[in-house]
């Protein structure tokens, strides 16, 4: 295995880091959470100009053909800058969703997204979706022209700004994975209403009510009978992206914490000269390196062909990164003292974002349960 | 050892419960729903007045200030009050630390002027200790107090001052002589927060609330009569104040966070991965049992501290131990609760009641692990004062304050 970035990947990282440090600093983020749409569309256009928004789409679809590692590089940079952007739902997950639709339509979508003009959000979570596809109660019923969707989706990130939504819905039955469908629907469709909300890390989103929303055949992104598999791949793409973003946030936090320990003085010396605090910072570093390795593992596993191997890998990734992030976030806040719990300081927002990433698309406890249920954890 | 209440205390509790139940609608949880912090503090002041008119304010304080009840009775009342969501928390500092310090150290004239309105909730008191450069190292504070005839002139900045934006007065430590070693050059004062030169600037917290403030002193004149203790006694009095902070009779015996009942309710409403609801999940059940076990310990520690206080002794490490154990556990349980909440856990905290909202409780726990003595300071205290281990290195010990590198 080779863990070094290629020249192209390293250049992308450098360019993005520079852009974000100039354009997406913490003061800007605070302002964004307090007004308007809650994220920066101008910055999004600059992402488009850099090719970031075309990155994970295949060359066949007019994209740059980036893989898991390229996505990881971008998400880590976004995490480090605590950037509010719909990159994961609007680019990474869409790229994963275009696998089974016809090439012309996929190219059109990839182009629209790559240009920065078209925003897509992922509306999956419901009251009872703590575990992957289980608990989807939104229903998709057959009509003469296609489908009719009815149900309620909760706290979909960036959905209030989206032009279209990827919506999961149950085609038939109640509990089984293979009854779920994945649909791309216009956010302005008749029968669809959105209620704007703010997540606790300041990111915008919306609850969505679908009341008999009628769509044609082409809205279905899944192949017949392949909805659950597609949904699983979407969630895995998101988990990999979130794992990388979490590493970026964690890296930013440990840098800030080390800086604070070097400069803040109490008892006439720097905080860093107290061994109890050194040990805490060292534990953070151990955790981050563990998380970084896990994010790399995730980047490599998104394209693993064996579904069972992939499922096990992503359950492990989900179980690991979320909790690690919370530990790092909490420790960074603790070592910053009062600053850490003040809204005007970025450290606390790092903890909030890490918690959000832990909770998004299933929680750590459920991932552990899934892993235990899957079995086969040791070779016999 | 005995866990049951005496007949007198039980009768007191029953009477208090009946009385509290009669006021829940006007001052309890239902009355507080949707109030801003300012409105809630206002409600707390009015509630304090009602309590003072009915003999339930400062229950354990002797006449003429309080009704002369016992510490146990005060704790029983506080527990029942907290269960019903009365806004008593806003007065915990005012009546918990500054006012008792005024009672211990001020002249009779000042006691008569300041204490009764504080007991009735007409005035609120703040505690102004921490500064930007003085957190865990309280004795490193820089606010200056210069003698000027019969007065002192205070200048400098305090920070993390709880509820200062609503307070009328405060107790404050300032440096009267920077040429002395840092602990020795401090003096303790009453300050009028409405006096010219005082500026209060609220700080918004992670939870979105504004409980804390920066307080700036720009040549604020304080009469020498407002000095508590001798010149140079500031650090001793500050520690005395903090000892009260680490254990107040109003401490919530089960640990400030949402109740176990609330967690069970939530688990029962959540579909389970390993069973019909999360309540059928072995992991969740084990967590509930563990929380129960921990809370029995917390209740017992609380009881031990109260017994010490009832016997007229100062509680020892019980406060530190209670705070360390309960806040960490509160954070842990809230983390699990957010998992159970699923997508609803992603929203901005819908409410700010620490007893019912896990969300709020989770966001607030990091603050509690810092405020009133960080985890690290408490652990140092336990290591040094109880285990008798050598003191952590204090390179600035004995060095004149103005020679300590900053």
XYZ file of C-alpha atoms in Angstrom:
786
model
C 0.000 0.000 0.000
C 1.169 3.484 -0.767
C 0.044 6.219 1.621
C 1.745 9.127 -0.139
C -0.298 11.600 -2.133
C 0.449 11.827 -5.856
C 1.681 15.161 -7.202
C -1.795 16.012 -8.478
C -3.376 15.160 -5.145
C -0.780 17.188 -3.246
C -1.350 20.161 -5.542
C -5.119 19.974 -5.054
C -4.600 19.930 -1.290
C -2.294 22.924 -1.379
C -4.538 25.000 -3.640
C -7.605 24.226 -1.580
C -5.881 24.927 1.730
C -4.774 28.300 0.417
C -8.209 29.211 -0.898
C -9.896 28.169 2.338
C -7.458 30.027 4.562
C -8.146 33.183 2.544
C -11.851 32.808 1.963
C -13.283 30.577 4.664
C -11.881 31.711 7.971
C -13.739 31.299 11.243
C -15.104 34.866 11.340
C -16.685 34.286 7.950
C -18.207 31.049 9.208
C -19.700 32.753 12.269
C -21.249 35.420 10.038
C -22.621 32.786 7.682
C -24.375 30.974 10.521
C -26.052 34.208 11.527
C -27.500 35.313 8.217
C -28.837 34.399 4.811
C -28.499 30.922 3.408
C -25.949 29.800 5.972
C -23.153 28.935 3.533
C -21.000 30.687 0.960
C -22.123 30.290 -2.673
C -19.274 32.440 -3.979
C -16.779 30.058 -2.435
C -18.731 27.219 -4.053
C -18.225 28.874 -7.452
C -14.507 29.028 -6.742
C -14.580 25.307 -5.925
C -16.173 24.803 -9.345
C -13.438 26.821 -11.040
C -10.783 24.693 -9.348
C -12.497 21.528 -10.546
C -13.287 20.388 -7.006
C -16.961 19.920 -7.836
C -16.135 17.676 -10.839
C -13.543 15.674 -8.967
C -15.345 12.446 -8.068
C -17.336 12.118 -11.300
C -15.989 9.626 -13.825
C -14.198 10.849 -16.932
C -16.903 9.098 -18.927
C -19.389 11.504 -17.319
C -17.142 14.506 -17.941
C -15.658 14.512 -14.464
C -12.035 14.301 -13.330
C -12.299 10.654 -12.333
C -11.061 11.164 -8.795
C -11.339 8.273 -6.379
C -11.623 7.865 -2.634
C -8.270 9.486 -1.940
C -9.128 12.671 -3.868
C -12.392 12.955 -1.967
C -10.481 12.432 1.261
C -8.067 15.250 0.448
C -10.920 17.695 -0.224
C -12.985 16.703 2.814
C -9.996 16.895 5.125
C -9.283 20.423 3.896
C -12.930 21.402 4.415
C -12.758 19.985 7.925
C -9.574 21.812 8.795
C -11.195 25.117 7.850
C -14.572 24.193 9.447
C -16.088 25.145 6.085
C -19.846 25.050 5.689
C -20.470 23.477 2.291
C -22.717 20.854 0.724
C -19.727 18.998 -0.761
C -20.520 15.602 0.765
C -24.226 15.352 -0.132
C -24.019 17.536 -3.227
C -20.936 16.071 -4.909
C -19.548 12.938 -3.257
C -22.890 11.219 -2.763
C -24.234 12.285 -6.139
C -21.168 10.792 -7.836
C -21.880 7.549 -6.012
C -25.530 7.721 -7.079
C -24.856 8.017 -10.805
C -23.452 4.509 -11.133
C -26.609 2.884 -12.386
C -28.304 5.538 -14.526
C -27.821 6.099 -18.239
C -24.627 7.812 -19.320
C -26.150 10.835 -21.031
C -28.235 11.824 -18.017
C -25.339 11.163 -15.680
C -23.124 13.433 -17.791
C -25.705 16.217 -17.739
C -25.982 16.006 -13.968
C -22.229 15.813 -13.465
C -21.815 18.903 -15.608
C -24.522 20.861 -13.793
C -22.987 20.014 -10.428
C -19.426 20.553 -11.606
C -20.317 24.079 -12.716
C -21.521 24.921 -9.223
C -24.953 25.910 -10.480
C -26.893 22.887 -9.327
C -27.166 21.914 -5.659
C -28.321 18.478 -4.617
C -29.043 17.439 -1.027
C -29.584 13.993 0.456
C -32.901 13.521 2.254
C -32.818 10.150 3.928
C -33.035 10.388 7.690
C -36.403 9.935 9.351
C -37.650 9.413 12.858
C -36.682 5.734 12.714
C -33.610 5.562 10.502
C -30.848 5.110 13.013
C -29.590 2.083 11.119
C -28.831 2.330 7.369
C -31.918 1.493 5.335
C -34.061 0.229 8.165
C -36.798 2.450 9.334
C -37.449 4.301 6.059
C -41.161 4.940 6.249
C -41.518 7.343 3.337
C -43.405 5.395 0.681
C -42.958 5.252 -3.074
C -46.087 3.967 -4.855
C -46.311 3.029 -8.497
C -48.364 5.333 -10.742
C -49.083 5.138 -14.459
C -46.261 7.618 -15.286
C -43.807 6.610 -12.577
C -43.937 7.047 -8.817
C -45.680 8.956 -6.059
C -43.765 9.692 -2.850
C -45.238 10.441 0.561
C -43.445 10.844 3.875
C -41.334 13.085 6.112
C -37.570 13.494 6.019
C -35.713 15.088 8.907
C -32.750 17.430 9.213
C -31.399 16.972 5.681
C -28.186 19.043 5.464
C -28.326 21.959 2.970
C -31.750 20.817 1.735
C -33.173 24.338 2.039
C -30.692 25.519 -0.627
C -31.004 22.510 -2.911
C -32.383 22.477 -6.431
C -32.979 18.755 -6.229
C -33.080 16.117 -3.519
C -32.009 12.512 -3.424
C -34.811 10.900 -1.454
C -35.015 7.373 -0.117
C -38.424 5.721 0.005
C -39.855 2.295 0.676
C -41.214 0.600 -2.417
C -42.949 -2.248 -0.642
C -42.899 -4.234 2.558
C -41.702 -2.952 5.880
C -38.375 -4.151 7.111
C -36.192 -5.609 4.416
C -33.293 -3.769 2.815
C -34.281 -4.641 -0.738
C -37.578 -2.764 -0.701
C -35.976 0.671 -0.675
C -35.698 2.981 -3.668
C -33.472 6.017 -4.294
C -35.108 8.891 -6.183
C -33.866 12.196 -7.533
C -36.638 14.751 -7.324
C -36.954 18.441 -8.052
C -36.950 20.426 -4.830
C -39.778 22.593 -6.188
C -41.984 19.620 -7.114
C -45.686 19.933 -6.323
C -46.466 18.381 -2.955
C -42.955 18.917 -1.564
C -42.486 21.395 1.256
C -39.368 22.325 3.199
C -38.974 23.830 6.642
C -35.586 25.465 7.142
C -33.628 24.578 10.259
C -30.194 25.033 11.709
C -28.210 22.070 12.971
C -26.372 22.596 16.236
C -23.052 23.039 14.485
C -24.516 25.995 12.618
C -25.000 24.173 9.306
C -28.254 24.898 7.474
C -30.726 22.178 6.590
C -34.405 21.413 6.278
C -37.140 19.049 7.283
C -39.019 17.898 4.212
C -42.617 16.829 3.830
C -43.520 14.841 0.728
C -47.236 14.761 0.128
C -48.018 12.634 -2.883
C -45.080 14.008 -4.896
C -45.412 12.635 -8.439
C -42.277 11.878 -10.441
C -41.613 10.023 -13.699
C -39.642 6.808 -14.246
C -36.337 8.612 -14.672
C -36.474 9.832 -11.075
C -35.458 6.390 -9.864
C -31.665 6.278 -9.600
C -31.595 2.620 -8.582
C -31.734 -0.341 -10.914
C -34.725 -2.602 -10.420
C -34.294 -4.366 -7.093
C -30.973 -2.601 -6.502
C -32.151 0.266 -4.295
C -30.804 -1.079 -1.031
C -27.426 -1.737 -2.571
C -27.296 1.776 -3.997
C -28.371 3.317 -0.699
C -25.683 1.387 1.083
C -23.066 2.733 -1.331
C -24.330 6.291 -0.869
C -24.088 5.983 2.892
C -20.621 4.457 2.650
C -19.457 7.283 0.413
C -20.778 9.743 3.006
C -19.159 7.896 5.896
C -15.793 7.920 4.115
C -16.153 11.642 3.354
C -17.162 12.384 6.944
C -14.257 10.346 8.301
C -11.871 12.511 6.257
C -13.608 15.727 7.264
C -13.378 14.648 10.909
C -9.624 14.147 10.536
C -9.353 17.696 9.197
C -11.307 19.097 12.148
C -9.221 17.053 14.578
C -5.961 18.208 13.010
C -7.076 21.817 13.286
C -7.966 21.232 16.942
C -4.695 19.616 17.910
C -2.747 22.372 16.137
C -4.707 24.994 18.049
C -4.346 23.088 21.313
C -0.595 22.657 20.930
C -0.303 26.359 20.159
C -2.368 27.207 23.244
C -0.217 24.953 25.452
C 2.896 26.652 24.065
C 1.704 30.198 24.642
C -0.798 30.333 27.492
C 0.901 30.945 30.808
C -0.334 30.081 34.284
C 1.764 29.841 37.435
C 4.512 31.720 35.602
C 5.084 28.995 32.989
C 3.408 27.772 29.821
C 0.535 25.334 30.274
C 2.514 22.863 28.196
C 5.044 22.437 30.977
C 2.477 20.581 33.099
C 2.800 16.884 32.460
C -0.884 16.155 33.062
C -1.694 18.436 30.125
C 1.125 17.084 27.970
C -0.360 13.623 28.390
C -3.779 14.877 27.342
C -2.331 16.440 24.194
C -0.390 13.258 23.471
C -3.593 11.207 23.809
C -5.189 13.545 21.282
C -2.382 12.883 18.859
C -2.697 9.107 19.289
C -6.415 9.416 18.584
C -5.937 11.592 15.510
C -3.394 9.256 13.969
C -5.805 6.391 14.545
C -8.582 8.412 12.899
C -6.348 9.400 9.998
C -5.493 5.783 9.310
C -9.176 4.898 9.512
C -10.041 7.648 7.001
C -7.385 6.316 4.620
C -8.799 2.826 5.045
C -12.244 4.239 4.223
C -10.916 5.988 1.115
C -9.528 2.672 -0.080
C -12.637 0.652 0.792
C -15.283 2.753 -1.033
C -14.512 0.869 -4.240
C -14.191 -2.579 -2.687
C -16.301 -4.877 -4.891
C -17.266 -7.435 -2.205
C -20.410 -6.015 -0.559
C -19.991 -7.939 2.682
C -16.344 -6.969 3.125
C -17.308 -3.364 2.426
C -20.210 -3.436 4.861
C -17.990 -4.742 7.641
C -15.306 -2.170 6.871
C -17.747 0.735 6.999
C -19.377 -0.428 10.208
C -15.891 -0.453 11.744
C -15.071 2.971 10.294
C -18.316 4.445 11.607
C -17.777 2.954 15.044
C -14.223 4.301 15.256
C -14.144 7.805 13.834
C -17.176 9.297 15.513
C -16.134 8.466 19.033
C -12.516 9.401 18.368
C -13.692 12.767 17.102
C -15.714 13.429 20.211
C -12.792 12.564 22.436
C -10.474 14.882 20.531
C -13.082 17.657 20.468
C -13.812 17.419 24.170
C -10.110 17.338 25.082
C -9.368 20.361 22.902
C -12.162 22.302 24.612
C -10.982 21.223 28.044
C -7.394 22.284 27.377
C -8.602 25.672 26.112
C -10.532 26.309 29.326
C -13.176 29.020 29.165
C -12.202 29.970 25.622
C -13.248 26.518 24.502
C -16.862 26.986 25.520
C -17.223 30.502 24.185
C -19.145 30.956 20.961
C -16.589 33.438 19.670
C -13.815 30.843 19.657
C -13.522 28.166 16.979
C -12.525 25.304 19.247
C -16.021 24.692 20.567
C -17.368 24.725 17.023
C -14.870 22.003 16.204
C -16.366 19.862 18.962
C -19.864 20.579 17.638
C -18.885 19.646 14.096
C -17.213 16.425 15.239
C -20.322 15.475 17.174
C -22.399 16.167 14.090
C -20.142 13.942 11.995
C -20.452 11.202 14.623
C -24.243 11.368 14.528
C -24.713 11.748 10.769
C -25.813 8.661 8.804
C -26.051 6.338 11.779
C -24.398 6.403 15.179
C -21.400 4.581 16.601
C -23.428 2.297 18.885
C -25.549 1.082 15.975
C -22.399 0.498 13.939
C -20.973 -1.635 16.734
C -24.230 -3.599 16.866
C -24.119 -4.118 13.120
C -20.550 -5.304 13.273
C -21.379 -7.774 16.029
C -24.366 -9.062 14.062
C -22.357 -9.453 10.849
C -19.902 -11.736 12.618
C -16.912 -13.241 10.890
C -14.635 -10.769 12.640
C -11.783 -13.232 12.965
C -10.560 -15.721 10.456
C -11.024 -19.310 11.512
C -25.397 5.442 59.715
C -28.973 5.845 58.731
C -30.644 6.740 55.484
C -34.111 7.508 56.773
C -35.171 11.021 57.660
C -36.055 12.054 61.180
C -39.763 12.632 61.873
C -39.101 16.369 62.049
C -37.338 16.439 58.695
C -39.950 14.235 57.086
C -42.700 16.557 58.325
C -40.735 19.516 56.988
C -40.323 17.819 53.621
C -44.020 16.991 53.352
C -45.048 20.537 54.176
C -42.529 21.938 51.700
C -43.712 19.589 48.953
C -47.330 20.690 49.427
C -46.276 24.319 49.368
C -44.083 23.867 46.286
C -46.827 22.003 44.430
C -49.080 24.990 44.975
C -46.598 27.257 43.169
C -45.497 25.071 40.261
C -47.960 26.617 37.826
C -46.734 30.163 38.516
C -42.991 29.583 38.993
C -42.111 25.975 38.087
C -41.206 24.321 34.821
C -44.508 25.145 33.036
C -44.148 28.860 33.854
C -40.617 28.945 32.440
C -41.277 27.465 29.044
C -40.201 29.802 26.248
C -38.795 32.505 28.547
C -35.643 34.373 27.595
C -32.789 34.269 30.088
C -33.660 37.806 31.164
C -37.292 36.873 31.779
C -36.264 33.709 33.569
C -33.943 35.633 35.901
C -36.784 38.064 36.568
C -39.064 35.127 37.420
C -36.318 33.754 39.693
C -36.177 37.053 41.585
C -39.941 37.034 42.121
C -39.814 33.377 43.174
C -37.113 34.232 45.701
C -39.346 36.929 47.145
C -42.232 34.492 47.555
C -39.888 32.030 49.249
C -38.567 34.699 51.591
C -42.089 35.657 52.627
C -42.854 32.037 53.475
C -39.721 31.061 55.382
C -38.186 29.039 52.562
C -35.360 31.410 51.612
C -31.915 30.683 53.113
C -33.496 27.982 55.262
C -30.388 27.065 57.231
C -29.280 30.604 57.990
C -29.657 31.727 61.620
C -31.869 34.610 62.760
C -32.161 37.415 61.995
C -31.295 36.519 58.381
C -32.947 33.142 57.917
C -35.525 30.982 59.710
C -32.778 28.946 61.433
C -33.607 25.570 59.850
C -31.058 22.836 59.351
C -28.743 22.194 56.408
C -30.593 18.924 55.861
C -33.868 20.813 55.550
C -32.319 23.272 53.131
C -31.041 20.368 51.012
C -34.404 18.580 51.117
C -36.123 21.737 49.967
C -33.578 22.336 47.192
C -34.013 18.775 45.906
C -37.816 19.052 45.768
C -37.539 22.512 44.236
C -35.174 21.281 41.546
C -37.397 18.291 40.718
C -40.227 20.687 39.900
C -38.056 22.949 37.773
C -38.225 26.154 39.835
C -35.703 28.786 38.662
C -33.697 28.726 41.887
C -30.451 28.074 39.993
C -30.093 31.737 39.061
C -29.620 32.616 42.747
C -27.216 29.824 43.606
C -24.187 32.094 43.257
C -25.733 35.249 44.711
C -26.840 33.519 47.897
C -24.259 30.743 47.815
C -20.993 32.639 47.929
C -20.965 36.472 47.846
C -23.760 37.044 50.343
C -22.382 34.567 52.925
C -18.974 36.249 52.547
C -20.603 39.606 53.267
C -22.194 38.037 56.341
C -18.842 36.712 57.539
C -16.693 39.762 56.941
C -18.658 42.987 56.443
C -19.522 45.535 59.133
C -22.934 45.255 60.828
C -24.056 48.315 58.945
C -23.182 46.812 55.562
C -24.726 43.451 56.467
C -27.957 45.231 57.342
C -27.846 47.164 54.077
C -26.883 44.340 51.697
C -28.069 41.009 53.049
C -31.872 41.352 53.413
C -32.467 42.608 49.826
C -30.256 39.787 48.518
C -32.299 37.232 50.451
C -35.508 38.658 48.979
C -34.050 38.486 45.470
C -34.249 42.263 45.079
C -30.516 42.433 44.477
C -28.324 39.866 42.761
C -24.662 39.340 43.541
C -21.841 38.130 41.317
C -18.462 36.616 42.037
C -15.657 38.331 40.116
C -12.523 36.177 40.300
C -11.309 34.821 36.920
C -9.422 37.044 34.523
C -8.111 36.499 31.016
C -4.658 35.718 32.431
C -5.913 34.067 35.630
C -7.944 30.909 35.194
C -6.690 27.872 37.079
C -3.952 30.161 38.400
C -6.329 32.448 40.272
C -3.551 34.092 42.284
C -2.053 35.304 39.017
C -4.815 37.901 38.621
C -3.870 41.381 37.469
C -6.737 43.678 38.351
C -5.247 46.595 40.286
C -6.561 48.167 43.473
C -4.822 51.432 44.332
C -5.332 53.152 47.645
C -6.596 56.727 47.324
C -7.433 58.369 50.653
C -10.371 56.488 52.184
C -11.103 54.759 48.913
C -9.657 52.222 46.537
C -9.545 52.643 42.788
C -10.030 49.439 40.805
C -8.974 48.934 37.217
C -8.672 45.824 35.089
C -10.817 43.080 33.671
C -12.700 40.063 34.979
C -14.098 37.299 32.776
C -16.531 34.321 32.967
C -18.560 36.249 35.519
C -21.832 34.379 35.817
C -24.989 36.479 35.283
C -23.103 39.755 35.836
C -25.377 41.422 33.286
C -28.235 41.115 35.803
C -26.247 41.666 38.989
C -26.226 44.716 41.221
C -23.176 43.917 43.324
C -20.317 41.498 43.444
C -17.331 40.313 45.414
C -14.025 40.795 43.715
C -10.318 40.117 44.286
C -7.734 42.632 43.113
C -3.993 43.192 43.456
C -3.091 45.971 45.865
C 0.675 45.335 45.757
C 2.438 43.778 42.740
C 5.789 43.809 44.493
C 4.657 41.040 46.867
C 4.574 37.334 45.939
C 1.389 36.731 44.029
C -0.734 35.194 46.828
C 0.153 37.919 49.275
C -0.613 40.999 47.219
C -4.370 40.441 46.911
C -7.312 42.088 48.655
C -11.025 41.254 48.606
C -13.748 43.843 48.005
C -17.462 44.353 47.619
C -18.061 46.171 44.311
C -21.100 48.042 43.072
C -21.615 46.815 39.510
C -23.785 49.828 38.695
C -20.985 52.242 39.666
C -19.398 54.558 37.075
C -16.534 52.866 35.215
C -18.014 49.344 35.280
C -18.818 47.871 31.858
C -20.426 44.454 31.469
C -20.134 42.626 28.156
C -21.972 39.290 27.829
C -20.203 36.282 26.275
C -22.233 33.897 24.180
C -21.537 30.248 24.999
C -21.532 27.124 22.867
C -25.072 26.431 24.024
C -26.122 29.791 22.551
C -26.867 31.166 26.010
C -25.270 34.180 27.627
C -24.664 33.189 31.236
C -21.144 34.611 31.368
C -19.698 38.085 31.002
C -16.573 40.100 30.722
C -16.577 42.884 33.306
C -14.304 45.861 32.775
C -13.275 48.185 35.621
C -12.068 51.580 34.535
C -10.962 53.525 37.624
C -13.911 52.390 39.694
C -13.978 53.984 43.139
C -14.659 51.573 46.025
C -14.878 52.808 49.640
C -12.509 51.152 52.084
C -15.565 50.044 54.080
C -16.256 47.643 51.195
C -12.992 45.805 51.821
C -13.630 42.357 53.298
C -10.859 40.938 55.480
C -7.518 42.661 55.897
C -5.366 44.191 53.195
C -3.502 41.168 51.762
C -6.131 38.615 52.844
C -7.633 38.431 49.344
C -6.392 34.988 48.397
C -7.456 33.406 51.683
C -10.951 34.837 51.298
C -11.119 33.789 47.653
C -10.314 30.189 48.588
C -12.915 30.346 51.351
C -15.446 31.510 48.744
C -14.457 28.755 46.324
C -14.818 26.100 48.995
C -18.448 27.197 49.285
C -18.763 27.004 45.514
C -17.478 23.439 45.368
C -20.087 22.337 47.833
C -23.314 24.166 48.220
C -26.215 22.619 50.050
C -28.207 23.139 46.885
C -26.047 20.695 44.931
C -28.151 18.334 42.891
C -27.534 14.965 44.458
C -27.918 12.969 41.252
C -25.694 15.221 39.227
C -27.422 18.163 37.514
C -28.112 16.403 34.209
C -31.318 14.870 32.898
C -32.844 12.257 35.146
C -32.464 8.550 34.591
C -36.244 8.437 34.170
C -35.924 10.804 31.215
C -33.285 8.567 29.625
C -35.475 5.472 30.069
C -38.411 7.347 28.543
C -36.257 8.249 25.536
C -34.955 4.685 25.130
C -38.528 3.368 25.217
C -39.527 5.756 22.416
C -36.569 4.803 20.193
C -36.681 1.801 17.890
C -33.901 -0.605 18.711
C -31.207 -2.104 16.565
C -31.078 -5.182 18.823
C -34.717 -5.373 19.888
C -38.058 -3.692 19.421
C -37.080 -0.528 21.262
C -33.712 0.690 22.490
C -34.899 -0.315 25.955
C -34.641 -3.974 24.872
C -31.003 -3.453 23.942
C -28.551 -5.127 26.298
C -26.042 -2.310 25.906
C -28.628 0.363 26.736
C -29.924 -1.626 29.721
C -26.405 -2.058 31.070
C -25.889 1.698 30.728
C -29.072 2.403 32.687
C -27.988 0.023 35.432
C -24.519 1.582 35.531
C -26.030 5.068 35.789
C -28.240 3.898 38.645
C -25.229 2.471 40.477
C -23.238 5.656 39.967
C -26.108 7.810 41.165
C -26.419 5.825 44.403
C -22.795 6.713 45.029
C -23.427 10.374 44.216
C -26.427 10.480 46.544
C -24.313 8.978 49.318
C -21.474 11.469 48.751
C -24.031 14.280 48.837
C -25.402 12.866 52.094
C -21.930 12.712 53.619
C -21.238 16.339 52.701
C -24.569 17.430 54.178
C -23.884 15.493 57.363
C -20.535 17.273 57.678
C -22.219 20.635 57.228
C -25.023 19.770 59.662
C -22.384 18.929 62.231
C -20.884 22.390 61.704
C -17.795 21.065 59.925
C -16.554 22.105 56.483
C -17.035 19.359 53.909
C -13.783 17.911 52.627
C -13.210 16.562 49.143
C -16.845 15.460 48.677
C -17.590 18.432 46.438
C -14.639 17.802 44.137
C -15.396 14.108 43.888
C -19.100 14.712 43.274
C -18.363 17.243 40.553
C -15.766 15.096 38.796
C -17.903 11.985 38.775
C -21.256 13.545 38.020
C -20.277 15.894 35.193
C -18.275 13.269 33.331
C -21.132 10.849 33.641
C -23.623 13.456 32.541
C -21.586 13.976 29.393
C -21.385 10.234 28.765
C -25.112 9.663 29.233
C -25.958 12.656 27.031
C -23.729 11.258 24.291
C -25.725 8.021 24.343
C -28.975 9.968 24.428
C -28.002 11.930 21.319
C -27.386 8.598 19.582
C -30.887 7.505 20.528
C -32.381 10.768 19.281
C -31.222 9.989 15.724
C -31.756 12.856 13.251
C -33.535 14.855 15.939
C -30.197 14.878 17.723
C -28.749 17.011 14.922
C -30.961 20.010 15.485
C -30.016 23.034 17.459
C -30.947 22.438 21.102
C -34.720 22.821 21.273
C -34.711 23.725 24.944
C -32.308 24.739 27.636
C -33.608 22.806 30.604
C -30.707 20.729 31.895
C -33.122 18.307 33.546
C -35.042 17.369 30.407
C -32.912 18.254 27.383
C -30.051 15.872 26.686
C -29.023 18.109 23.896
C -28.485 21.059 26.150
C -26.996 18.830 28.780
C -24.419 17.518 26.323
C -23.412 20.968 25.119
C -23.282 22.333 28.643
C -21.176 19.542 30.150
C -17.850 20.812 28.732
C -18.545 24.132 30.469
C -19.111 22.410 33.802
C -15.838 20.525 33.440
C -14.099 23.913 33.340
C -16.182 26.210 35.559
C -15.718 26.281 39.326
C -12.406 24.397 39.197
C -11.394 22.449 36.104
C -11.170 18.664 36.225
C -7.396 19.060 36.295
C -7.408 21.474 39.229
C -9.767 19.204 41.166
C -7.540 16.195 40.490
C -4.495 18.189 41.632
C -6.316 19.123 44.809
C -7.238 15.512 45.479
C -3.688 14.331 44.788
C -2.078 16.980 46.941
C -4.547 17.522 49.765
C -5.924 14.014 50.242
C -3.244 11.685 48.998
C -0.564 13.986 50.378
C 1.471 13.814 47.181
C 4.065 16.531 46.571
C 2.733 19.806 45.185
C 2.831 20.207 41.412
C 5.652 22.451 40.293
C 4.966 26.118 41.067
C 7.954 27.967 39.643
C 6.438 31.334 40.584
C 6.133 30.494 44.277
C 7.525 33.233 46.485
C 8.527 35.367 43.483
C 7.327 38.986 43.581
C 4.362 39.217 41.214
C 5.921 41.917 39.081
C 8.965 39.688 38.447
C 6.987 36.695 37.135
C 7.416 36.442 33.358
C 4.109 37.025 31.618
